[in-house]
JSON list of C-alpha atoms in Angstrom, two decimals:
[
{"chain": "A", "resi": 1, "resn": "GLY", "atom": "CA", "xyz": [-2.88, -15.53, -16.35]},
{"chain": "A", "resi": 2, "resn": "THR", "atom": "CA", "xyz": [-4.26, -12.31, -17.26]},
{"chain": "A", "resi": 3, "resn": "LEU", "atom": "CA", "xyz": [-8.00, -10.94, -18.04]},
{"chain": "A", "resi": 4, "resn": "THR", "atom": "CA", "xyz": [-6.11, -9.73, -20.92]},
{"chain": "A", "resi": 5, "resn": "ASN", "atom": "CA", "xyz": [-4.85, -12.83, -22.00]},
{"chain": "A", "resi": 6, "resn": "ALA", "atom": "CA", "xyz": [-8.67, -15.38, -21.28]},
{"chain": "A", "resi": 7, "resn": "LEU", "atom": "CA", "xyz": [-10.09, -12.27, -23.72]},
{"chain": "A", "resi": 8, "resn": "GLN", "atom": "CA", "xyz": [-7.56, -12.41, -26.57]},
{"chain": "A", "resi": 9, "resn": "HIS", "atom": "CA", "xyz": [-8.32, -16.85, -26.25]},
{"chain": "A", "resi": 10, "resn": "TYR", "atom": "CA", "xyz": [-11.88, -16.35, -26.54]},
{"chain": "A", "resi": 11, "resn": "LEU", "atom": "CA", "xyz": [-11.81, -13.82, -29.41]},
{"chain": "A", "resi": 12, "resn": "ASP", "atom": "CA", "xyz": [-9.24, -15.96, -31.39]},
{"chain": "A", "resi": 13, "resn": "GLN", "atom": "CA", "xyz": [-11.89, -19.41, -30.96]},
{"chain": "A", "resi": 14, "resn": "GLN", "atom": "CA", "xyz": [-14.56, -16.91, -33.13]},
{"chain": "A", "resi": 15, "resn": "SER", "atom": "CA", "xyz": [-11.81, -15.45, -35.78]},
{"chain": "A", "resi": 16, "resn": "ASP", "atom": "CA", "xyz": [-9.94, -17.56, -38.24]},
{"chain": "A", "resi": 17, "resn": "TYR", "atom": "CA", "xyz": [-7.00, -15.11, -38.08]},
{"chain": "A", "resi": 18, "resn": "PRO", "atom": "CA", "xyz": [-6.18, -15.60, -34.66]},
{"chain": "A", "resi": 19, "resn": "GLY", "atom": "CA", "xyz": [-4.76, -12.42, -33.29]},
{"chain": "A", "resi": 20, "resn": "GLN", "atom": "CA", "xyz": [-6.55, -10.00, -35.93]},
{"chain": "A", "resi": 21, "resn": "ARG", "atom": "CA", "xyz": [-9.04, -8.42, -33.24]},
{"chain": "A", "resi": 22, "resn": "LYS", "atom": "CA", "xyz": [-7.70, -7.50, -29.68]},
{"chain": "A", "resi": 23, "resn": "PRO", "atom": "CA", "xyz": [-9.97, -7.24, -26.36]},
{"chain": "A", "resi": 24, "resn": "GLY", "atom": "CA", "xyz": [-10.13, -3.57, -25.39]},
{"chain": "A", "resi": 25, "resn": "ILE", "atom": "CA", "xyz": [-9.52, -3.23, -21.71]},
{"chain": "A", "resi": 26, "resn": "VAL", "atom": "CA", "xyz": [-11.70, 0.01, -21.48]},
{"chain": "A", "resi": 27, "resn": "HIS", "atom": "CA", "xyz": [-10.55, 0.30, -17.04]},
{"chain": "A", "resi": 28, "resn": "ARG", "atom": "CA", "xyz": [-8.56, -1.64, -14.86]},
{"chain": "A", "resi": 29, "resn": "LEU", "atom": "CA", "xyz": [-9.16, -1.88, -11.38]},
{"chain": "A", "resi": 30, "resn": "ASP", "atom": "CA", "xyz": [-6.17, -2.04, -8.96]},
{"chain": "A", "resi": 31, "resn": "ARG", "atom": "CA", "xyz": [-4.55, -5.33, -7.98]},
{"chain": "A", "resi": 32, "resn": "ASP", "atom": "CA", "xyz": [-6.11, -7.79, -6.00]},
{"chain": "A", "resi": 33, "resn": "THR", "atom": "CA", "xyz": [-9.43, -5.32, -6.03]},
{"chain": "A", "resi": 34, "resn": "SER", "atom": "CA", "xyz": [-11.99, -7.88, -6.98]},
{"chain": "A", "resi": 35, "resn": "GLY", "atom": "CA", "xyz": [-15.76, -6.92, -8.82]},
{"chain": "A", "resi": 36, "resn": "VAL", "atom": "CA", "xyz": [-16.76, -6.27, -12.39]},
{"chain": "A", "resi": 37, "resn": "VAL", "atom": "CA", "xyz": [-14.88, -5.05, -15.90]},
{"chain": "A", "resi": 38, "resn": "ALA", "atom": "CA", "xyz": [-15.83, -3.06, -18.78]},
{"chain": "A", "resi": 39, "resn": "THR", "atom": "CA", "xyz": [-14.26, -4.37, -21.67]},
{"chain": "A", "resi": 40, "resn": "ALA", "atom": "CA", "xyz": [-15.49, -3.69, -25.89]},
{"chain": "A", "resi": 41, "resn": "LYS", "atom": "CA", "xyz": [-15.30, -6.70, -28.78]},
{"chain": "A", "resi": 42, "resn": "ASP", "atom": "CA", "xyz": [-14.52, -3.76, -31.18]},
{"chain": "A", "resi": 43, "resn": "HIS", "atom": "CA", "xyz": [-12.49, -0.69, -31.85]},
{"chain": "A", "resi": 44, "resn": "LEU", "atom": "CA", "xyz": [-15.42, 1.62, -32.13]},
{"chain": "A", "resi": 45, "resn": "SER", "atom": "CA", "xyz": [-16.86, 0.87, -28.94]},
{"chain": "A", "resi": 46, "resn": "HIS", "atom": "CA", "xyz": [-13.18, 0.71, -27.08]},
{"chain": "A", "resi": 47, "resn": "ARG", "atom": "CA", "xyz": [-13.18, 4.01, -28.90]},
{"chain": "A", "resi": 48, "resn": "LEU", "atom": "CA", "xyz": [-16.69, 5.73, -28.03]},
{"chain": "A", "resi": 49, "resn": "LEU", "atom": "CA", "xyz": [-16.69, 4.07, -23.80]},
{"chain": "A", "resi": 50, "resn": "SER", "atom": "CA", "xyz": [-12.59, 5.55, -22.86]},
{"chain": "A", "resi": 51, "resn": "ILE", "atom": "CA", "xyz": [-14.16, 8.71, -24.44]},
{"chain": "A", "resi": 52, "resn": "GLU", "atom": "CA", "xyz": [-17.31, 8.27, -21.51]},
{"chain": "A", "resi": 53, "resn": "PHE", "atom": "CA", "xyz": [-14.65, 7.16, -19.01]},
{"chain": "A", "resi": 54, "resn": "GLN", "atom": "CA", "xyz": [-12.40, 10.65, -19.37]},
{"chain": "A", "resi": 55, "resn": "ARG", "atom": "CA", "xyz": [-15.32, 12.56, -19.37]},
{"chain": "A", "resi": 56, "resn": "GLU", "atom": "CA", "xyz": [-16.02, 11.24, -16.23]},
{"chain": "A", "resi": 57, "resn": "ARG", "atom": "CA", "xyz": [-19.93, 10.46, -17.16]},
{"chain": "A", "resi": 58, "resn": "ILE", "atom": "CA", "xyz": [-19.81, 6.51, -15.96]},
{"chain": "A", "resi": 59, "resn": "ALA", "atom": "CA", "xyz": [-21.05, 5.98, -13.15]},
{"chain": "A", "resi": 60, "resn": "LYS", "atom": "CA", "xyz": [-19.12, 3.04, -10.66]},
{"chain": "A", "resi": 61, "resn": "SER", "atom": "CA", "xyz": [-20.15, 1.71, -6.82]},
{"chain": "A", "resi": 62, "resn": "TYR", "atom": "CA", "xyz": [-17.99, -0.08, -4.83]},
{"chain": "A", "resi": 63, "resn": "VAL", "atom": "CA", "xyz": [-18.13, -2.05, -1.46]},
{"chain": "A", "resi": 64, "resn": "ALA", "atom": "CA", "xyz": [-14.83, -1.50, 1.19]},
{"chain": "A", "resi": 65, "resn": "ILE", "atom": "CA", "xyz": [-14.29, -2.88, 4.85]},
{"chain": "A", "resi": 66, "resn": "VAL", "atom": "CA", "xyz": [-12.55, 0.06, 5.99]},
{"chain": "A", "resi": 67, "resn": "ASP", "atom": "CA", "xyz": [-11.39, 0.21, 9.52]},
{"chain": "A", "resi": 68, "resn": "GLY", "atom": "CA", "xyz": [-12.53, 2.28, 12.26]},
{"chain": "A", "resi": 69, "resn": "ILE", "atom": "CA", "xyz": [-15.98, 3.26, 12.83]},
{"chain": "A", "resi": 70, "resn": "VAL", "atom": "CA", "xyz": [-17.10, 5.79, 9.50]},
{"chain": "A", "resi": 71, "resn": "LYS", "atom": "CA", "xyz": [-19.75, 7.81, 12.14]},
{"chain": "A", "resi": 72, "resn": "GLN", "atom": "CA", "xyz": [-21.05, 9.99, 8.97]},
{"chain": "A", "resi": 73, "resn": "ASP", "atom": "CA", "xyz": [-24.08, 7.46, 6.90]},
{"chain": "A", "resi": 74, "resn": "GLU", "atom": "CA", "xyz": [-22.97, 8.73, 4.12]},
{"chain": "A", "resi": 75, "resn": "GLY", "atom": "CA", "xyz": [-20.50, 12.21, 2.83]},
{"chain": "A", "resi": 76, "resn": "THR", "atom": "CA", "xyz": [-17.82, 13.13, 0.08]},
{"chain": "A", "resi": 77, "resn": "ILE", "atom": "CA", "xyz": [-14.68, 13.17, 0.90]},
{"chain": "A", "resi": 78, "resn": "ASP", "atom": "CA", "xyz": [-12.96, 16.02, -1.11]},
{"chain": "A", "resi": 79, "resn": "LEU", "atom": "CA", "xyz": [-9.88, 15.66, -1.00]},
{"chain": "A", "resi": 80, "resn": "PRO", "atom": "CA", "xyz": [-7.25, 16.04, -4.33]},
{"chain": "A", "resi": 81, "resn": "ILE", "atom": "CA", "xyz": [-4.88, 13.62, -4.98]},
{"chain": "A", "resi": 82, "resn": "GLY", "atom": "CA", "xyz": [-1.14, 13.76, -6.66]},
{"chain": "A", "resi": 83, "resn": "ARG", "atom": "CA", "xyz": [1.62, 11.13, -6.82]},
{"chain": "A", "resi": 84, "resn": "ALA", "atom": "CA", "xyz": [3.54, 10.71, -3.44]},
{"chain": "A", "resi": 85, "resn": "ARG", "atom": "CA", "xyz": [6.60, 12.30, -2.99]},
{"chain": "A", "resi": 86, "resn": "SER", "atom": "CA", "xyz": [7.88, 9.25, -0.64]},
{"chain": "A", "resi": 87, "resn": "GLY", "atom": "CA", "xyz": [7.71, 5.46, -1.74]},
{"chain": "A", "resi": 88, "resn": "ALA", "atom": "CA", "xyz": [6.98, 3.97, -4.78]},
{"chain": "A", "resi": 89, "resn": "SER", "atom": "CA", "xyz": [6.37, 5.70, -8.33]},
{"chain": "A", "resi": 90, "resn": "ALA", "atom": "CA", "xyz": [2.30, 4.63, -8.90]},
{"chain": "A", "resi": 91, "resn": "LEU", "atom": "CA", "xyz": [1.90, 5.79, -5.47]},
{"chain": "A", "resi": 92, "resn": "MET", "atom": "CA", "xyz": [-0.52, 8.47, -4.00]},
{"chain": "A", "resi": 93, "resn": "SER", "atom": "CA", "xyz": [-1.30, 10.98, -1.62]},
{"chain": "A", "resi": 94, "resn": "CYS", "atom": "CA", "xyz": [-3.68, 14.09, 0.04]},
{"chain": "A", "resi": 95, "resn": "GLN", "atom": "CA", "xyz": [-0.38, 15.30, 1.52]},
{"chain": "A", "resi": 96, "resn": "ALA", "atom": "CA", "xyz": [0.05, 19.35, 1.09]},
{"chain": "A", "resi": 97, "resn": "ASP", "atom": "CA", "xyz": [3.55, 17.91, -0.86]},
{"chain": "A", "resi": 98, "resn": "ALA", "atom": "CA", "xyz": [1.85, 15.84, -3.04]},
{"chain": "A", "resi": 99, "resn": "LEU", "atom": "CA", "xyz": [3.61, 16.04, -6.88]},
{"chain": "A", "resi": 100, "resn": "ASP", "atom": "CA", "xyz": [0.27, 17.09, -9.24]},
{"chain": "A", "resi": 101, "resn": "ALA", "atom": "CA", "xyz": [-2.53, 16.78, -7.60]},
{"chain": "A", "resi": 102, "resn": "LYS", "atom": "CA", "xyz": [-5.69, 16.99, -8.68]},
{"chain": "A", "resi": 103, "resn": "SER", "atom": "CA", "xyz": [-9.30, 17.47, -7.90]},
{"chain": "A", "resi": 104, "resn": "SER", "atom": "CA", "xyz": [-11.51, 14.43, -6.61]},
{"chain": "A", "resi": 105, "resn": "LYS", "atom": "CA", "xyz": [-14.24, 13.41, -4.81]},
{"chain": "A", "resi": 106, "resn": "THR", "atom": "CA", "xyz": [-15.89, 10.26, -3.43]},
{"chain": "A", "resi": 107, "resn": "ASN", "atom": "CA", "xyz": [-19.32, 10.08, -2.24]},
{"chain": "A", "resi": 108, "resn": "TYR", "atom": "CA", "xyz": [-19.88, 7.27, 1.01]},
{"chain": "A", "resi": 109, "resn": "GLU", "atom": "CA", "xyz": [-22.56, 5.45, 2.33]},
{"chain": "A", "resi": 110, "resn": "VAL", "atom": "CA", "xyz": [-22.60, 3.17, 5.13]},
{"chain": "A", "resi": 111, "resn": "ILE", "atom": "CA", "xyz": [-23.99, 0.02, 4.35]},
{"chain": "A", "resi": 112, "resn": "GLU", "atom": "CA", "xyz": [-23.34, -1.87, 8.56]},
{"chain": "A", "resi": 113, "resn": "ARG", "atom": "CA", "xyz": [-21.22, -0.93, 11.57]},
{"chain": "A", "resi": 114, "resn": "TYR", "atom": "CA", "xyz": [-19.40, -3.79, 13.17]},
{"chain": "A", "resi": 115, "resn": "PRO", "atom": "CA", "xyz": [-17.69, -3.05, 16.49]},
{"chain": "A", "resi": 116, "resn": "ARG", "atom": "CA", "xyz": [-14.07, -1.84, 15.05]},
{"chain": "A", "resi": 117, "resn": "HIS", "atom": "CA", "xyz": [-15.13, -1.96, 11.00]},
{"chain": "A", "resi": 118, "resn": "THR", "atom": "CA", "xyz": [-17.16, -0.56, 9.15]},
{"chain": "A", "resi": 119, "resn": "LEU", "atom": "CA", "xyz": [-18.73, -1.75, 5.40]},
{"chain": "A", "resi": 120, "resn": "VAL", "atom": "CA", "xyz": [-19.47, 1.19, 3.31]},
{"chain": "A", "resi": 121, "resn": "ARG", "atom": "CA", "xyz": [-20.71, 1.76, -0.47]},
{"chain": "A", "resi": 122, "resn": "ALA", "atom": "CA", "xyz": [-18.65, 4.30, -2.34]},
{"chain": "A", "resi": 123, "resn": "ARG", "atom": "CA", "xyz": [-19.43, 5.73, -5.44]},
{"chain": "A", "resi": 124, "resn": "PRO", "atom": "CA", "xyz": [-16.49, 7.57, -7.14]},
{"chain": "A", "resi": 125, "resn": "ARG", "atom": "CA", "xyz": [-16.40, 10.91, -8.81]},
{"chain": "A", "resi": 126, "resn": "THR", "atom": "CA", "xyz": [-13.70, 11.38, -10.66]},
{"chain": "A", "resi": 127, "resn": "GLY", "atom": "CA", "xyz": [-10.87, 8.18, -11.74]},
{"chain": "A", "resi": 128, "resn": "ARG", "atom": "CA", "xyz": [-7.51, 9.25, -9.47]},
{"chain": "A", "resi": 129, "resn": "LEU", "atom": "CA", "xyz": [-5.50, 6.23, -9.07]},
{"chain": "A", "resi": 130, "resn": "HIS", "atom": "CA", "xyz": [-5.72, 4.23, -6.03]},
{"chain": "A", "resi": 131, "resn": "GLN", "atom": "CA", "xyz": [-9.12, 7.33, -5.02]},
{"chain": "A", "resi": 132, "resn": "ILE", "atom": "CA", "xyz": [-11.28, 4.81, -2.81]},
{"chain": "A", "resi": 133, "resn": "ARG", "atom": "CA", "xyz": [-7.88, 3.64, -1.00]},
{"chain": "A", "resi": 134, "resn": "VAL", "atom": "CA", "xyz": [-6.27, 6.67, -0.75]},
{"chain": "A", "resi": 135, "resn": "HIS", "atom": "CA", "xyz": [-9.50, 8.65, 0.55]},
{"chain": "A", "resi": 136, "resn": "PHE", "atom": "CA", "xyz": [-10.52, 6.57, 3.02]},
{"chain": "A", "resi": 137, "resn": "ALA", "atom": "CA", "xyz": [-6.99, 6.12, 4.64]},
{"chain": "A", "resi": 138, "resn": "THR", "atom": "CA", "xyz": [-6.64, 10.25, 4.61]},
{"chain": "A", "resi": 139, "resn": "ILE", "atom": "CA", "xyz": [-9.72, 10.15, 6.41]},
{"chain": "A", "resi": 140, "resn": "GLY", "atom": "CA", "xyz": [-8.65, 7.89, 9.12]},
{"chain": "A", "resi": 141, "resn": "HIS", "atom": "CA", "xyz": [-10.01, 4.59, 7.72]},
{"chain": "A", "resi": 142, "resn": "PRO", "atom": "CA", "xyz": [-8.05, 2.62, 6.37]},
{"chain": "A", "resi": 143, "resn": "VAL", "atom": "CA", "xyz": [-9.58, -0.05, 3.61]},
{"chain": "A", "resi": 144, "resn": "VAL", "atom": "CA", "xyz": [-8.67, -3.30, 5.00]},
{"chain": "A", "resi": 145, "resn": "GLY", "atom": "CA", "xyz": [-6.01, -5.49, 4.21]},
{"chain": "A", "resi": 146, "resn": "ASP", "atom": "CA", "xyz": [-4.64, -2.38, 2.57]},
{"chain": "A", "resi": 147, "resn": "GLU", "atom": "CA", "xyz": [-0.33, -2.93, 1.46]},
{"chain": "A", "resi": 148, "resn": "PHE", "atom": "CA", "xyz": [0.16, 0.48, 0.60]},
{"chain": "A", "resi": 149, "resn": "TYR", "atom": "CA", "xyz": [-1.74, 3.17, 2.26]},
{"chain": "A", "resi": 150, "resn": "GLY", "atom": "CA", "xyz": [-2.55, 3.11, 6.38]},
{"chain": "A", "resi": 151, "resn": "MET", "atom": "CA", "xyz": [-3.99, 5.86, 8.80]},
{"chain": "A", "resi": 152, "resn": "LEU", "atom": "CA", "xyz": [-4.35, 8.91, 8.08]},
{"chain": "A", "resi": 153, "resn": "GLY", "atom": "CA", "xyz": [-3.33, 8.25, 4.20]},
{"chain": "A", "resi": 154, "resn": "ALA", "atom": "CA", "xyz": [0.95, 6.74, 5.27]},
{"chain": "A", "resi": 155, "resn": "LEU", "atom": "CA", "xyz": [2.74, 5.63, 3.55]},
{"chain": "A", "resi": 156, "resn": "LYS", "atom": "CA", "xyz": [3.68, 1.58, 4.32]},
{"chain": "A", "resi": 157, "resn": "PRO", "atom": "CA", "xyz": [7.31, 0.31, 4.90]},
{"chain": "A", "resi": 158, "resn": "ASP", "atom": "CA", "xyz": [8.03, -1.12, 1.47]},
{"chain": "A", "resi": 159, "resn": "ARG", "atom": "CA", "xyz": [7.59, -5.33, 2.30]},
{"chain": "A", "resi": 160, "resn": "GLU", "atom": "CA", "xyz": [10.36, -8.16, 2.03]},
{"chain": "A", "resi": 161, "resn": "VAL", "atom": "CA", "xyz": [10.03, -9.79, -1.03]},
{"chain": "A", "resi": 162, "resn": "PRO", "atom": "CA", "xyz": [10.96, -13.60, -0.06]},
{"chain": "A", "resi": 163, "resn": "GLN", "atom": "CA", "xyz": [13.64, -15.20, -2.23]},
{"chain": "A", "resi": 164, "resn": "PRO", "atom": "CA", "xyz": [13.20, -18.67, -3.91]},
{"chain": "A", "resi": 165, "resn": "GLY", "atom": "CA", "xyz": [12.23, -21.54, -0.99]},
{"chain": "A", "resi": 166, "resn": "GLN", "atom": "CA", "xyz": [11.17, -19.21, 1.02]},
{"chain": "A", "resi": 167, "resn": "PRO", "atom": "CA", "xyz": [7.52, -18.97, 2.83]},
{"chain": "A", "resi": 168, "resn": "LEU", "atom": "CA", "xyz": [5.41, -15.51, 1.36]},
{"chain": "A", "resi": 169, "resn": "PRO", "atom": "CA", "xyz": [4.85, -12.99, 4.03]},
{"chain": "A", "resi": 170, "resn": "PRO", "atom": "CA", "xyz": [1.55, -13.26, 6.25]},
{"chain": "A", "resi": 171, "resn": "PRO", "atom": "CA", "xyz": [-1.18, -11.27, 5.09]},
{"chain": "A", "resi": 172, "resn": "MET", "atom": "CA", "xyz": [-1.39, -7.51, 6.21]},
{"chain": "A", "resi": 173, "resn": "SER", "atom": "CA", "xyz": [-4.50, -8.31, 7.73]},
{"chain": "A", "resi": 174, "resn": "PRO", "atom": "CA", "xyz": [-6.12, -11.52, 9.96]},
{"chain": "A", "resi": 175, "resn": "TYR", "atom": "CA", "xyz": [-9.00, -10.83, 8.06]},
{"chain": "A", "resi": 176, "resn": "ILE", "atom": "CA", "xyz": [-8.33, -11.55, 3.52]},
{"chain": "A", "resi": 177, "resn": "GLY", "atom": "CA", "xyz": [-5.26, -11.89, 1.83]},
{"chain": "A", "resi": 178, "resn": "ARG", "atom": "CA", "xyz": [-5.79, -8.59, -0.04]},
{"chain": "A", "resi": 179, "resn": "GLN", "atom": "CA", "xyz": [-7.33, -5.39, -0.13]},
{"chain": "A", "resi": 180, "resn": "ALA", "atom": "CA", "xyz": [-11.51, -5.67, 1.01]},
{"chain": "A", "resi": 181, "resn": "LEU", "atom": "CA", "xyz": [-12.05, -3.84, -1.74]},
{"chain": "A", "resi": 182, "resn": "HIS", "atom": "CA", "xyz": [-14.80, -5.13, -4.17]},
{"chain": "A", "resi": 183, "resn": "ALA", "atom": "CA", "xyz": [-16.21, -3.78, -7.39]},
{"chain": "A", "resi": 184, "resn": "ALA", "atom": "CA", "xyz": [-19.99, -3.70, -7.36]},
{"chain": "A", "resi": 185, "resn": "GLU", "atom": "CA", "xyz": [-21.50, -1.78, -10.04]},
{"chain": "A", "resi": 186, "resn": "ILE", "atom": "CA", "xyz": [-20.81, 0.59, -13.41]},
{"chain": "A", "resi": 187, "resn": "SER", "atom": "CA", "xyz": [-22.65, 1.77, -15.30]},
{"chain": "A", "resi": 188, "resn": "PHE", "atom": "CA", "xyz": [-22.38, 3.84, -18.65]},
{"chain": "A", "resi": 189, "resn": "ALA", "atom": "CA", "xyz": [-24.69, 4.46, -21.72]},
{"chain": "A", "resi": 190, "resn": "HIS", "atom": "CA", "xyz": [-23.69, 1.26, -24.26]},
{"chain": "A", "resi": 191, "resn": "PRO", "atom": "CA", "xyz": [-22.34, 3.18, -27.04]},
{"chain": "A", "resi": 192, "resn": "ILE", "atom": "CA", "xyz": [-24.05, 2.69, -29.64]},
{"chain": "A", "resi": 193, "resn": "THR", "atom": "CA", "xyz": [-27.49, 1.85, -28.67]},
{"chain": "A", "resi": 194, "resn": "HIS", "atom": "CA", "xyz": [-26.80, 4.79, -25.64]},
{"chain": "A", "resi": 195, "resn": "GLU", "atom": "CA", "xyz": [-29.43, 3.14, -23.19]},
{"chain": "A", "resi": 196, "resn": "TRP", "atom": "CA", "xyz": [-28.32, 3.43, -20.40]},
{"chain": "A", "resi": 197, "resn": "GLN", "atom": "CA", "xyz": [-26.80, 0.21, -18.61]},
{"chain": "A", "resi": 198, "resn": "THR", "atom": "CA", "xyz": [-25.80, -1.13, -14.74]},
{"chain": "A", "resi": 199, "resn": "PHE", "atom": "CA", "xyz": [-23.75, -4.15, -14.47]},
{"chain": "A", "resi": 200, "resn": "SER", "atom": "CA", "xyz": [-23.26, -5.43, -10.95]},
{"chain": "A", "resi": 201, "resn": "ALA", "atom": "CA", "xyz": [-21.06, -8.51, -9.19]},
{"chain": "A", "resi": 202, "resn": "SER", "atom": "CA", "xyz": [-21.77, -9.87, -6.33]},
{"chain": "A", "resi": 203, "resn": "LEU", "atom": "CA", "xyz": [-19.04, -10.17, -3.13]},
{"chain": "A", "resi": 204, "resn": "PRO", "atom": "CA", "xyz": [-16.86, -12.66, -3.62]},
{"chain": "A", "resi": 205, "resn": "ASP", "atom": "CA", "xyz": [-16.58, -15.88, -1.27]},
{"chain": "A", "resi": 206, "resn": "ASP", "atom": "CA", "xyz": [-13.54, -14.16, 0.50]},
{"chain": "A", "resi": 207, "resn": "MET", "atom": "CA", "xyz": [-15.31, -11.02, 1.11]},
{"chain": "A", "resi": 208, "resn": "GLU", "atom": "CA", "xyz": [-18.35, -13.12, 2.80]},
{"chain": "A", "resi": 209, "resn": "ARG", "atom": "CA", "xyz": [-15.51, -14.33, 4.75]},
{"chain": "A", "resi": 210, "resn": "ALA", "atom": "CA", "xyz": [-14.44, -10.90, 6.21]},
{"chain": "A", "resi": 211, "resn": "ILE", "atom": "CA", "xyz": [-17.49, -9.69, 7.39]},
{"chain": "A", "resi": 212, "resn": "ASP", "atom": "CA", "xyz": [-18.64, -12.30, 8.86]},
{"chain": "A", "resi": 213, "resn": "LEU", "atom": "CA", "xyz": [-15.36, -12.03, 11.02]},
{"chain": "A", "resi": 214, "resn": "VAL", "atom": "CA", "xyz": [-15.19, -8.78, 11.93]},
{"chain": "A", "resi": 215, "resn": "ARG", "atom": "CA", "xyz": [-18.74, -8.92, 12.30]},
{"chain": "A", "resi": 216, "resn": "ALA", "atom": "CA", "xyz": [-18.89, -11.29, 15.31]},
{"chain": "A", "resi": 217, "resn": "MET", "atom": "CA", "xyz": [-15.66, -9.07, 16.77]},
{"chain": "A", "resi": 218, "resn": "ASP", "atom": "CA", "xyz": [-15.82, -8.54, 20.52]}
]
């Protein structure tokens, strides 16, 4: 049920020796973030693309629904991100006590404002874990439906894991069953031809429904 397994099956159908070719996942999305992902079909392309990602020569664009009304039409969130001292080891923070904090910048622009929410386009200039979610939460506009990051970057309490046979807990938001974050576009130089290329993914149905719901709020 994973992207890696699906790609492996695809490659195995093209070879007389299943398993000889491995899918090259160049980058990853946060769990429950939808959108476009870049993968490589050969080792050389994987290595060259990975180097470009490490050097931050990749342009990425995300669409998110965030809580509250973002006042500025566009701006840059320039806040270092490191590991949060509390919570799980994979959680991040912009707080002064964050561990191993590194420079992090996210450009954004407002697409549309709603009565209590804002639709934004975010372009991360660096590639920190959970960067967009942490940055917007820290400035007071958490991504709708985010499981971990709340107002001003506060970590939300852990949710109880249901026992077998028990019902799943309700979603974090009444508008969408995951964080309202979508990787809309990615651009990079082709690893072999060096031609600049852009790939995009349209908004999924659950994001479209969430936009309709927040737009219709009184």
